[in-house]
Amino acid sequence: MYEQDYIIRMNNEVIRTMVKLLLNKDIGTPVDISDGAIKGENRKILEAANGQSGIDNIKKMEEEILTLVDANKEGALEKALVFYGYLNELPEDELLSGNYSHEKIKKGLKMVAEHYGILNVIDLIYR
């Protein structure tokens, strides 16, 4: 339990750091990504994720978002951070019921960080 709390806190810190470094914006701790600190149109991602009827759809959304990141689509970074921020707020039990976890969120964040060239900075946070 303590390990999961630690991972959740570190995921929040990574999201906050990525927003600051890559988007030059400050957001609070814990990360409150739904308050407009990140573009309002990305609320659609939160609404879609909230409305999904199972973790399988969450996995599909993750694949789509990572595809956007890999293709350097405009707004892809924000979409990824909003998405992972939302997932990070879900209870571990809910994630585990769909064979997902906060550890997988960490892996996803690291993939995004690697794409944007700041993996070394992010690895320092996760130590």
Coordinates of C-alpha atoms in Angstrom, one line a residue:
M1 CA 0.0 0.0 0.0
Y2 CA 2.8 2.5 0.9
E3 CA 4.6 1.6 -2.3
Q4 CA 1.5 2.4 -4.4
D5 CA 1.0 5.7 -2.6
Y6 CA 4.6 6.5 -3.3
I7 CA 4.2 5.7 -7.0
I8 CA 1.0 7.8 -7.2
R9 CA 2.9 10.8 -5.6
M10 CA 5.8 10.3 -8.0
N11 CA 3.5 10.1 -11.0
N12 CA 1.9 13.3 -10.0
E13 CA 5.3 15.0 -9.6
V14 CA 6.4 13.7 -13.0
I15 CA 3.2 15.1 -14.6
R16 CA 3.7 18.4 -12.8
T17 CA 7.4 18.5 -13.9
M18 CA 6.6 17.7 -17.5
V19 CA 3.9 20.4 -17.6
K20 CA 6.5 22.9 -16.3
L21 CA 9.4 21.9 -18.5
L22 CA 7.5 21.3 -21.7
L23 CA 4.5 23.6 -21.5
N24 CA 6.0 26.3 -19.2
K25 CA 2.9 26.2 -16.9
D26 CA 2.6 25.7 -13.2
I27 CA 0.0 23.4 -11.8
G28 CA -0.7 22.5 -8.2
T29 CA 0.2 19.5 -6.2
P30 CA -1.5 17.1 -6.2
V31 CA -1.9 17.6 -9.9
D32 CA -5.3 19.1 -10.7
I33 CA -5.5 18.9 -14.5
S34 CA -9.2 19.5 -14.7
D35 CA -9.1 23.1 -13.5
G36 CA -8.1 24.6 -16.9
A37 CA -4.3 24.6 -16.2
I38 CA -4.1 22.5 -19.4
K39 CA -6.2 23.4 -22.4
G40 CA -9.9 23.1 -21.9
E41 CA -10.5 21.0 -25.0
N42 CA -8.7 18.1 -23.3
R43 CA -11.6 17.9 -20.9
K44 CA -13.1 15.7 -23.6
I45 CA -10.4 13.1 -22.8
L46 CA -11.4 13.1 -19.2
E47 CA -15.1 12.8 -20.0
A48 CA -14.4 10.0 -22.4
A49 CA -12.2 8.2 -19.9
N50 CA -14.8 8.7 -17.2
G51 CA -17.5 7.3 -19.5
Q52 CA -15.6 4.2 -20.5
S53 CA -17.2 1.0 -19.4
G54 CA -14.0 -1.0 -18.7
I55 CA -10.3 -0.8 -18.6
D56 CA -10.1 -2.3 -22.1
N57 CA -11.3 1.0 -23.5
I58 CA -8.7 2.8 -21.3
K59 CA -6.0 0.7 -22.9
K60 CA -7.3 1.6 -26.4
M61 CA -7.3 5.3 -25.4
E62 CA -3.7 4.9 -24.2
E63 CA -2.7 3.4 -27.6
E64 CA -4.4 6.2 -29.5
I65 CA -2.7 8.9 -27.3
L66 CA 0.7 7.3 -27.6
T67 CA 0.3 7.1 -31.4
L68 CA -0.5 10.8 -31.4
V69 CA 2.7 11.5 -29.3
D70 CA 4.8 9.3 -31.6
A71 CA 3.4 11.2 -34.7
N72 CA 4.2 14.6 -33.0
K73 CA 0.6 15.7 -33.4
E74 CA -0.3 19.1 -32.0
G75 CA -1.7 18.9 -28.5
A76 CA -0.5 15.2 -28.0
L77 CA 1.6 16.0 -25.0
E78 CA -1.3 17.7 -23.2
K79 CA -3.6 14.9 -24.1
A80 CA -1.2 12.3 -22.7
L81 CA -0.7 14.3 -19.5
V82 CA -4.4 14.8 -19.0
F83 CA -5.0 11.1 -19.6
Y84 CA -2.3 9.8 -17.3
G85 CA -3.3 12.3 -14.7
Y86 CA -6.8 11.0 -14.7
L87 CA -5.7 7.4 -14.5
N88 CA -3.4 8.2 -11.7
E89 CA -6.3 9.4 -9.6
L90 CA -8.1 6.1 -10.0
P91 CA -7.9 3.6 -7.0
E92 CA -5.4 0.8 -7.5
D93 CA -8.2 -1.8 -7.1
E94 CA -10.1 -0.3 -10.0
L95 CA -7.0 -0.3 -12.2
L96 CA -6.0 -3.9 -11.1
S97 CA -9.5 -5.2 -12.0
G98 CA -8.6 -4.4 -15.6
N99 CA -5.0 -5.7 -15.5
Y100 CA -3.7 -2.1 -15.2
S101 CA -1.8 -0.4 -12.5
H102 CA -0.1 2.8 -11.3
E103 CA 3.2 1.2 -12.3
K104 CA 1.9 1.0 -15.9
I105 CA 1.0 4.7 -15.7
K106 CA 4.6 5.3 -14.7
K107 CA 5.8 3.3 -17.8
G108 CA 3.5 5.4 -20.0
L109 CA 4.8 8.6 -18.6
K110 CA 8.4 7.5 -19.1
M111 CA 7.6 6.7 -22.8
V112 CA 6.2 10.2 -23.3
A113 CA 9.2 11.7 -21.5
E114 CA 11.6 9.8 -23.7
H115 CA 9.8 11.0 -26.8
Y116 CA 10.2 14.6 -25.7
G117 CA 13.8 14.1 -24.7
I118 CA 13.5 14.6 -20.9
L119 CA 13.7 11.0 -19.7
N120 CA 16.9 11.6 -17.8
V121 CA 15.1 14.3 -15.7
I122 CA 12.1 12.1 -15.2
D123 CA 14.3 9.2 -14.1
L124 CA 15.7 11.5 -11.4
I125 CA 12.2 11.9 -9.9
Y126 CA 11.5 8.2 -9.9
R127 CA 14.7 7.3 -8.1

